[in-house]
Each structure stands twice: as structure tokens, then as C-alpha cells.
GROMACS .gro file of C-alpha atoms in nm:
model
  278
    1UNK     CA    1   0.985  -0.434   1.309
    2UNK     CA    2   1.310  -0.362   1.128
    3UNK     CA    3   1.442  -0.056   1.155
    4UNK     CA    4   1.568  -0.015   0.818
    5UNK     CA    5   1.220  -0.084   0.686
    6UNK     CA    6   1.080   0.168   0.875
    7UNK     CA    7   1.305   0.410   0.735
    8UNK     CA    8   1.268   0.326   0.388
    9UNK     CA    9   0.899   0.395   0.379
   10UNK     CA   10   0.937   0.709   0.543
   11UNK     CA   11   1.143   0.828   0.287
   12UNK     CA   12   0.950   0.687  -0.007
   13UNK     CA   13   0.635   0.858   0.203
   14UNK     CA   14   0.823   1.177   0.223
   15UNK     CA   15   0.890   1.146  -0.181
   16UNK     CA   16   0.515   1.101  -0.262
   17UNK     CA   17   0.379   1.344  -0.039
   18UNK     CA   18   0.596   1.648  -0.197
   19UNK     CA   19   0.529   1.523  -0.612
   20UNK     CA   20   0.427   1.841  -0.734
   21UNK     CA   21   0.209   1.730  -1.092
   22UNK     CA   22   0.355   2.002  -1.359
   23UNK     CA   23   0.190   1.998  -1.685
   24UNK     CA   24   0.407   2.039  -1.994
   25UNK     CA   25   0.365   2.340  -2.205
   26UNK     CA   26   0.060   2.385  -2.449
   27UNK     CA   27  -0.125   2.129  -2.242
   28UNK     CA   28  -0.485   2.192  -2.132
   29UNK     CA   29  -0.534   2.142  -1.782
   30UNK     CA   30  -0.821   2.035  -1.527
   31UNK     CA   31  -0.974   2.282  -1.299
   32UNK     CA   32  -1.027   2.066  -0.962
   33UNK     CA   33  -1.184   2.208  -0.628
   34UNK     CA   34  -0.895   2.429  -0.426
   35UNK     CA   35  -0.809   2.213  -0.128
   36UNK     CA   36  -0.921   2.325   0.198
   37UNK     CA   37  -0.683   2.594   0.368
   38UNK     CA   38  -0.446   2.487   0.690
   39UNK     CA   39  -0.649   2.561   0.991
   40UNK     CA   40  -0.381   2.476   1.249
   41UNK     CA   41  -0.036   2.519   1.348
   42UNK     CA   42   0.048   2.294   1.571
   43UNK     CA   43   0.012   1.910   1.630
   44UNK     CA   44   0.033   1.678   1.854
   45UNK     CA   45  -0.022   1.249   1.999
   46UNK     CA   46  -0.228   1.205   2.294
   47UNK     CA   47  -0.216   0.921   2.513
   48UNK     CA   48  -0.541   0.810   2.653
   49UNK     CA   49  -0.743   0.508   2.790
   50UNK     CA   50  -0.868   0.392   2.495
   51UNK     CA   51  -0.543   0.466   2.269
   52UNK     CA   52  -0.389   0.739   2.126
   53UNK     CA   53  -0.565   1.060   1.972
   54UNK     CA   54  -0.412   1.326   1.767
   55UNK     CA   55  -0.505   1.728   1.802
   56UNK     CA   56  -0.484   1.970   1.586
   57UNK     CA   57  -0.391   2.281   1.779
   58UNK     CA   58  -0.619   2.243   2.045
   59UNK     CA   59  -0.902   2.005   1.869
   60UNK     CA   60  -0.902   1.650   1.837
   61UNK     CA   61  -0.893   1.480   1.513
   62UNK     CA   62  -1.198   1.325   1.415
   63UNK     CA   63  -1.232   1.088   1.096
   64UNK     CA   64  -1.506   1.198   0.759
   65UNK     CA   65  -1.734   1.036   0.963
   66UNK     CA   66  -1.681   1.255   1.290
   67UNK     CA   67  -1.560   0.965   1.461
   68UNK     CA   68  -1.306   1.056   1.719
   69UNK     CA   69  -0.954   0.946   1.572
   70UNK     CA   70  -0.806   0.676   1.804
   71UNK     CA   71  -0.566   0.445   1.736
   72UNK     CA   72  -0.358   0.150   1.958
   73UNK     CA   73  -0.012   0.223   1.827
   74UNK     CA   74   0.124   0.564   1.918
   75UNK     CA   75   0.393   0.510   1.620
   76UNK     CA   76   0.065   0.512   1.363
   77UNK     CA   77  -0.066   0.806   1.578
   78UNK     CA   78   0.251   0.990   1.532
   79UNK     CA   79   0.274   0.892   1.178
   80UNK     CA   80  -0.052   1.052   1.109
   81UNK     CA   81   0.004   1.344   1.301
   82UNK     CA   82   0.320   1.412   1.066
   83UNK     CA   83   0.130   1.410   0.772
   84UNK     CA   84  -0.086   1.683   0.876
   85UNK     CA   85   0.242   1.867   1.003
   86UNK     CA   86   0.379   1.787   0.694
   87UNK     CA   87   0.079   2.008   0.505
   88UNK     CA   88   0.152   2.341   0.384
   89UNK     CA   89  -0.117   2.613   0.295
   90UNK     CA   90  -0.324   2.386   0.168
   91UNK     CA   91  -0.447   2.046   0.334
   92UNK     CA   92  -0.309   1.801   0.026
   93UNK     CA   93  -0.592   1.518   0.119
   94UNK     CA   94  -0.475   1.322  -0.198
   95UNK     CA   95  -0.084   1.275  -0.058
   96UNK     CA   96  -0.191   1.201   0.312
   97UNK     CA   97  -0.177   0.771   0.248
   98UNK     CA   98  -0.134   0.648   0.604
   99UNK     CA   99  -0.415   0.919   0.737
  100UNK     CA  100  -0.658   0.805   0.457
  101UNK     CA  101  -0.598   0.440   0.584
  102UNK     CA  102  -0.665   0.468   0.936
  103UNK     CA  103  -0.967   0.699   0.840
  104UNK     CA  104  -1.117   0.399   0.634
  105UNK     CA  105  -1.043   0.146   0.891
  106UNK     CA  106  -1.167   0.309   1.133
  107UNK     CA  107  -1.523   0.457   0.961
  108UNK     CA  108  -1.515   0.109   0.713
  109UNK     CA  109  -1.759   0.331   0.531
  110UNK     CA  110  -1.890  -0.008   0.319
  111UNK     CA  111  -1.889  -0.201   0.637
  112UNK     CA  112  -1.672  -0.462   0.572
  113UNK     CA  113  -1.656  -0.753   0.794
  114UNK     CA  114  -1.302  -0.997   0.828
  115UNK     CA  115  -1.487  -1.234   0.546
  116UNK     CA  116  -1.551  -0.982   0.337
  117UNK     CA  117  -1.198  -0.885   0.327
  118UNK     CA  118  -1.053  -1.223   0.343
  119UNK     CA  119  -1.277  -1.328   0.034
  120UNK     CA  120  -1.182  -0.997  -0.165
  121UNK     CA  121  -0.755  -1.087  -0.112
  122UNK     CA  122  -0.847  -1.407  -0.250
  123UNK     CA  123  -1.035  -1.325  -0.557
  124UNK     CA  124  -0.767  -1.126  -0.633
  125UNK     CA  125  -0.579  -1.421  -0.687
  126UNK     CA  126  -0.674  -1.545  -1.000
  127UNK     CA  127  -0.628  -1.186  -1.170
  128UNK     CA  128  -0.266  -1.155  -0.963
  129UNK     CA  129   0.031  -0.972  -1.235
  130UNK     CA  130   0.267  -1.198  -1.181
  131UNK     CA  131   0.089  -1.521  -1.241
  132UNK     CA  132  -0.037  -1.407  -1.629
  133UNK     CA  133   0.283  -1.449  -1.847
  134UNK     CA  134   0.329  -1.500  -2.188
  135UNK     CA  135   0.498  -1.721  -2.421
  136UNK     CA  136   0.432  -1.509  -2.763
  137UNK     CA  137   0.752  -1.274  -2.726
  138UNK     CA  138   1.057  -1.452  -2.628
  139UNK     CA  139   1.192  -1.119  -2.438
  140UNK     CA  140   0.950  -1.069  -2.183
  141UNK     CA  141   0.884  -1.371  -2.132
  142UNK     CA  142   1.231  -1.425  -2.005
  143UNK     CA  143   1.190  -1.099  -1.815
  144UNK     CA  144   0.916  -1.241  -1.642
  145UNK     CA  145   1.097  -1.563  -1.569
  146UNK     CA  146   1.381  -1.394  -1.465
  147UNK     CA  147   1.192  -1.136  -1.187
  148UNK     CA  148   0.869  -1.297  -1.174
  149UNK     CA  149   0.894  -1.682  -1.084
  150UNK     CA  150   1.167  -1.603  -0.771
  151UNK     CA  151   0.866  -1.472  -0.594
  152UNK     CA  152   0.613  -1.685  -0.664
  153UNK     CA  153   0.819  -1.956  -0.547
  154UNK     CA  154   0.909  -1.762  -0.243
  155UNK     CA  155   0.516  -1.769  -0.208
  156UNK     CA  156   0.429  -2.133  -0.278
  157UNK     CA  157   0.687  -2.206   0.029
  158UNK     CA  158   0.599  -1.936   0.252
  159UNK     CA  159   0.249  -2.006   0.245
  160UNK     CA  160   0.317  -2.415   0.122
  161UNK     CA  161   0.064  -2.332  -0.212
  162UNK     CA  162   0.140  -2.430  -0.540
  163UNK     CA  163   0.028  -2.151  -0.713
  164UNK     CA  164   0.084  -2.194  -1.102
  165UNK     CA  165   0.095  -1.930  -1.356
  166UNK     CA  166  -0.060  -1.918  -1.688
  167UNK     CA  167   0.061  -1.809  -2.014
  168UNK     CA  168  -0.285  -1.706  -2.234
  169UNK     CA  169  -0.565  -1.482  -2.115
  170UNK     CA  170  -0.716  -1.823  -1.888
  171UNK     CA  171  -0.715  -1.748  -1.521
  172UNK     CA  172  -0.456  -1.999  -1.339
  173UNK     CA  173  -0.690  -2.211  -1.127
  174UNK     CA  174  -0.605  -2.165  -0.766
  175UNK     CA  175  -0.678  -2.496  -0.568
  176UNK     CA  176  -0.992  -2.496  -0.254
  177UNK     CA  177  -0.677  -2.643  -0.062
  178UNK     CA  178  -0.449  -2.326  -0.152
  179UNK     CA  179  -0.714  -2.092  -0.060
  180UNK     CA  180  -0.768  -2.201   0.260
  181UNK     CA  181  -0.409  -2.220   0.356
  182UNK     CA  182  -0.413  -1.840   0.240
  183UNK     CA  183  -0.688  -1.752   0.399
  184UNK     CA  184  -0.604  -1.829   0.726
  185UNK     CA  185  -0.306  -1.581   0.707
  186UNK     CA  186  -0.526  -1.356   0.632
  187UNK     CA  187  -0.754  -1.413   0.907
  188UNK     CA  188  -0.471  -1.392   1.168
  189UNK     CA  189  -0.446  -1.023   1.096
  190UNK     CA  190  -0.704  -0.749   1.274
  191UNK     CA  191  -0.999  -0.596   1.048
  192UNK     CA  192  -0.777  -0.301   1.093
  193UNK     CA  193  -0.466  -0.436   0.935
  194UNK     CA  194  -0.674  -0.600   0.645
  195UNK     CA  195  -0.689  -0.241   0.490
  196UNK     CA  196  -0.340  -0.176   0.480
  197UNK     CA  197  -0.359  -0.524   0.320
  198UNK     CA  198  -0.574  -0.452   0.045
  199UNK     CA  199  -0.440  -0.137   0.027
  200UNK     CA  200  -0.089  -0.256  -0.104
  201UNK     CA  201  -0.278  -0.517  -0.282
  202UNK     CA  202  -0.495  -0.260  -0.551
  203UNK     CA  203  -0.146  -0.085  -0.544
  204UNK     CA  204   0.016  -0.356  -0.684
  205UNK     CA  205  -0.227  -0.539  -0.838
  206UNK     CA  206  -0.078  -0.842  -0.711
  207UNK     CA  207  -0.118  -1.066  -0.352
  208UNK     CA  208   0.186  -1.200  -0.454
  209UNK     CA  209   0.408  -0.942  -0.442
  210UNK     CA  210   0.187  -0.718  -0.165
  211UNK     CA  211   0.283  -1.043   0.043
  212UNK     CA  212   0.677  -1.026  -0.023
  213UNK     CA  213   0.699  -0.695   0.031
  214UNK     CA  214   0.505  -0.654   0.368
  215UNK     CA  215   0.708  -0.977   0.500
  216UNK     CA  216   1.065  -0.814   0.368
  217UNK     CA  217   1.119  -1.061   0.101
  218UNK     CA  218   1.178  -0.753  -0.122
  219UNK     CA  219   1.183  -0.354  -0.066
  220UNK     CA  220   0.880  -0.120  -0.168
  221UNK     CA  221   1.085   0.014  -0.465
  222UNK     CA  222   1.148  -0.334  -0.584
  223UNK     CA  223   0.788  -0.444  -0.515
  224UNK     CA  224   0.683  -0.160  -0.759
  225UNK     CA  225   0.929  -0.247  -1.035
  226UNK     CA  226   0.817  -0.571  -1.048
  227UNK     CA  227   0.421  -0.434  -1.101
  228UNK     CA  228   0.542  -0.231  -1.361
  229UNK     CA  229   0.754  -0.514  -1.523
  230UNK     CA  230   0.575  -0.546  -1.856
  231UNK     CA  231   0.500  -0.161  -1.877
  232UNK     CA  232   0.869  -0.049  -1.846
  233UNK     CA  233   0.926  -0.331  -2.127
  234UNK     CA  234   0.731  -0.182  -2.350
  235UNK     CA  235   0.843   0.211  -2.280
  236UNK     CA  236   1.179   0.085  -2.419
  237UNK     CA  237   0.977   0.035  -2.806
  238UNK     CA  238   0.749   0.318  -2.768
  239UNK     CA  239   0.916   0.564  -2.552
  240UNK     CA  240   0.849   0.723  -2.230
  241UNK     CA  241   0.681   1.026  -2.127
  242UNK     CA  242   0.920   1.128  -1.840
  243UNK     CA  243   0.703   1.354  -1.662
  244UNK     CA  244   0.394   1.123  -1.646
  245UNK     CA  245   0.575   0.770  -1.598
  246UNK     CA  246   0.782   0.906  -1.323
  247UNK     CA  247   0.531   1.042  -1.146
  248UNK     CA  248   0.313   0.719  -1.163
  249UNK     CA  249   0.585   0.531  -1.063
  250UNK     CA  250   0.686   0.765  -0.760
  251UNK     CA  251   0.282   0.774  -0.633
  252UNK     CA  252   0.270   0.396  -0.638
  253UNK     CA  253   0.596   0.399  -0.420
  254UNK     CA  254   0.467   0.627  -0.173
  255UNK     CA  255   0.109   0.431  -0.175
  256UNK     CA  256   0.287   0.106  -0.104
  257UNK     CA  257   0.492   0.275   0.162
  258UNK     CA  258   0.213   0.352   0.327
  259UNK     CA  259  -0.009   0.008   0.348
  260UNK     CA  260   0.354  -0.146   0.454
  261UNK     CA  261   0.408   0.072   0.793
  262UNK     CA  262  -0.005   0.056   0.855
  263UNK     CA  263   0.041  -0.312   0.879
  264UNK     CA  264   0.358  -0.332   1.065
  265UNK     CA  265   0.209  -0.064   1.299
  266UNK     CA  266  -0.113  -0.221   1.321
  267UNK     CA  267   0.011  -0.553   1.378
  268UNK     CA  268   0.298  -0.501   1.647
  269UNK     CA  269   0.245  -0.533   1.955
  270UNK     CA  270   0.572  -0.421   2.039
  271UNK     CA  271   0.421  -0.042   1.971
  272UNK     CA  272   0.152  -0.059   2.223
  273UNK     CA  273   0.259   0.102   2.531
  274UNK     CA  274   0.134  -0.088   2.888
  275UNK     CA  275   0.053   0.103   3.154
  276UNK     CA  276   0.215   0.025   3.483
  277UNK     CA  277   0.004  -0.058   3.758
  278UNK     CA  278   0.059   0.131   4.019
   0.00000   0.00000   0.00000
């Protein structure tokens, strides 16, 4: 896994969990449920037979479901094991993105098998951002040429598709041929990984670009930018509400972050320690 990658989405990481929401003056604001107080002080990894555990204090970590936590890769471990470290007085449940994943893939509270998954990342094609462009405002639509088509021709010859986008409100029709050839990606990847997957996916609202950015093709800030291509376009005309757009824009960074180093974790094997035998 590169190392500057790895970096990066620490720091973006590091940037979502400490947002701090601030509502402007004169603004009514929600009353939500106080999060639950920091019980521990201390944490730590845990190497074991059947992976890698984390402990709070002197208690293991179990998932919503009171599943024991246990992962393969003592990176992910250790990345989890930050985020509660990371917590102040209060657990912040909301900002801990790589905890939440391995919590879902490990309860996969709806039960999701590899087809369901599979099936779900290809849906998602035909309602993908960057393959619904338009032709009615001669701006954007250059805009979209401009940042858009580079990467869905990096796609067509990654994956050797020939995805097409559309430029009215009609899905683009995605070939039986196409799907396939996607779809066995997809099914080269663990049940595990498949959440970090879809994870960047609903983030971005895009396979597309979910698939550049977890291959390198482009960085998690860059990935983001392009999901928010037509929105930023349209700021410029109506104006932008710093507090709230920035925010948005810094949570979807540190979301994205987070599916990107679950997969690479997930999926390397370089980050599974063998035990010599003795």
C-alpha cells in the first residue's frame, strides 16, 4: 500500500473527526441525546489466534451486537483503537468512520451476502454523478467535460467497459457484458472489504470515482471535488454558506478517507502478520 496514501487519509481522518458543528447566531438549534461519557483511559491491539482484538482499559471491544471485535489486519486494529484514543469526554460515535465500518462488517446487521453487495455496486451504476451531464448550459457542461470524462475513460480501460454518459434525465444503459466484467472485480474482494466499498460509494455517489480513488487514480480530496462538481458551480451564482458547505465538504473527506484505508487494510495481505513455526 503506498505510503503516501496512507498518510493522506489519516490526516483527512484526523480533520473530520475534530469538525466541531457551530451554529451561527440567532439560529435555533436541535437538542440531540448527550453522547455517552469516556469510560476508559487507556487502549490497546491484541494479538491473538484468531486476529487482533482491541481493549479498552482492561475490556475487550465488542461490536453493537456484542460480538467480540476481531479483525485480520493489526493496522485496521490499530486504526480503530486510535479512534477511541482519539475521543475526548464524550464518545463522538458520529466521527468514529473506520470503527463504524468494521462494526457493520463484522455484525452485517441486514445480512448481506457477496451477491447482495455485488448487485447493489452495480445498480448504482446507472444513477453514477459523473455519467448524467448536461448539454443545456454551455459552462458546466464544459466543466464536466473537462473533470468528468478523464475518469470515466480511465474506467472504461481499467475495467475494458464502455460506459457512456447521458445528457437528459434517461439513465445511460450499462451493457449485460459491462456488468459482468465489473462484477467480477467486485467479487475478488472479501464480504469484508465490500463495505468499505459501498461505503465510499454512497459517499460519493459515484462507482466511478469510488473506483479511481481506492486504486490511486486520484486523491480523496480530489475524489470529493469531483462529487461536488455541479454543486460548487452553482455556489458561484447563488452564494455559499461558508459554515455549512465547508463542513459538508470536510465530513465527506473524512468519510471517504475512511472506506479507502478499510479496503486497503482489508485487502492486504501484506498487513497480516504470520506466525513462525517454531
Amino acid at each position: 500500500m503506498n505510503k503516501q496514501l496512507i498518510t493522506n487519509t489519516i490526516r483527512l481522518l484526523r480533520i473530520g473527526s475534530g469538525i466541531k458543528w457551530q451554529a451561527p447566531a440567532l439560529t435555533a438549534v436541535r437538542q440531540y441525546a448527550t453522547p455517552p461519557k469516556r469510560f476508559y483511559k487507556t487502549t490497546n491491539v491484541l494479538s491473538t489466534d484468531s486476529g487482533y482484538e482491541v481493549t479498552l482499559d482492561h475490556r475487550k471491544l465488542k461490536t453493537p451486537n456484542g460480538t467480540l471485535f476481531t479483525v485480520k489486519s493489526e493496522p485496521l486494529a490499530i486504526a480503530v483503537a486510535t479512534e477511541f484514543d482519539a475521543q475526548k469526554e464524550h464518545i463522538e460515535r458520529s466521527r468514529m468512520h473506520i470503527s463504524a465500518l468494521c462494526f457493520t462488517a463484522i455484525d452485517n446487521p441486514n445480512k448481506l451476502t457477496k451477491p447482495d453487495m455485488v448487485n447493489y455496486l452495480l445498480n448504482f451504476i446507472a444513477t453514477d454523478t459523473v455519467l448524467f451531464q448536461y448539454d443545456n448550459e454551455k459552462d458546466l457542461q464544459e466543466l464536466q467535460q473537462n473533470e468528468w470524462d478523464p475518469v470515466i475513460d480511465w474506467f472504461n480501460q481499467r475495467f475494458e467497459t464502455n460506459l457512456q454518459k447521458t445528457m437528459d434525465i434517461t439513465p445511460p444503459q450499462v451493457s449485460d457484458e459491462d456488468k459482468m466484467k465489473i462484477a467480477k472485480h467486485f467479487h475478488s474482494y472479501s464480504l469484508e472489504t465490500l463495505h468499505g466499498y459501498i461505503f465510499a460509494v454512497d459517499t460519493l455517489k459515484s462507482i466511478v470515482l469510488a473506483c479511481a480513488v481506492i486504486e490511486q487514480k486520484i486523491t480523496v480530496e480530489r475524489a470529493v471535488a469531483l462529487s461536488r462538481l455541479e454543486e460548487e458551480y452553482q455556489l458561484k451564482f447563488w452564494g455559499r454558506v461558508e459554515w455549512a458547505h465547508d463542513f459538508s465538504q470536510q465530513e465527506l473527506q473524512a468519510r471517504l478517507a475512511a472506506a479507502v484505508l478499510f479496503v486497503h487494510l482489508n485487502c492486504s495481505e501484506n498487513f497480516i502478520k504470520q506466525k513462525s513455526i517454531i
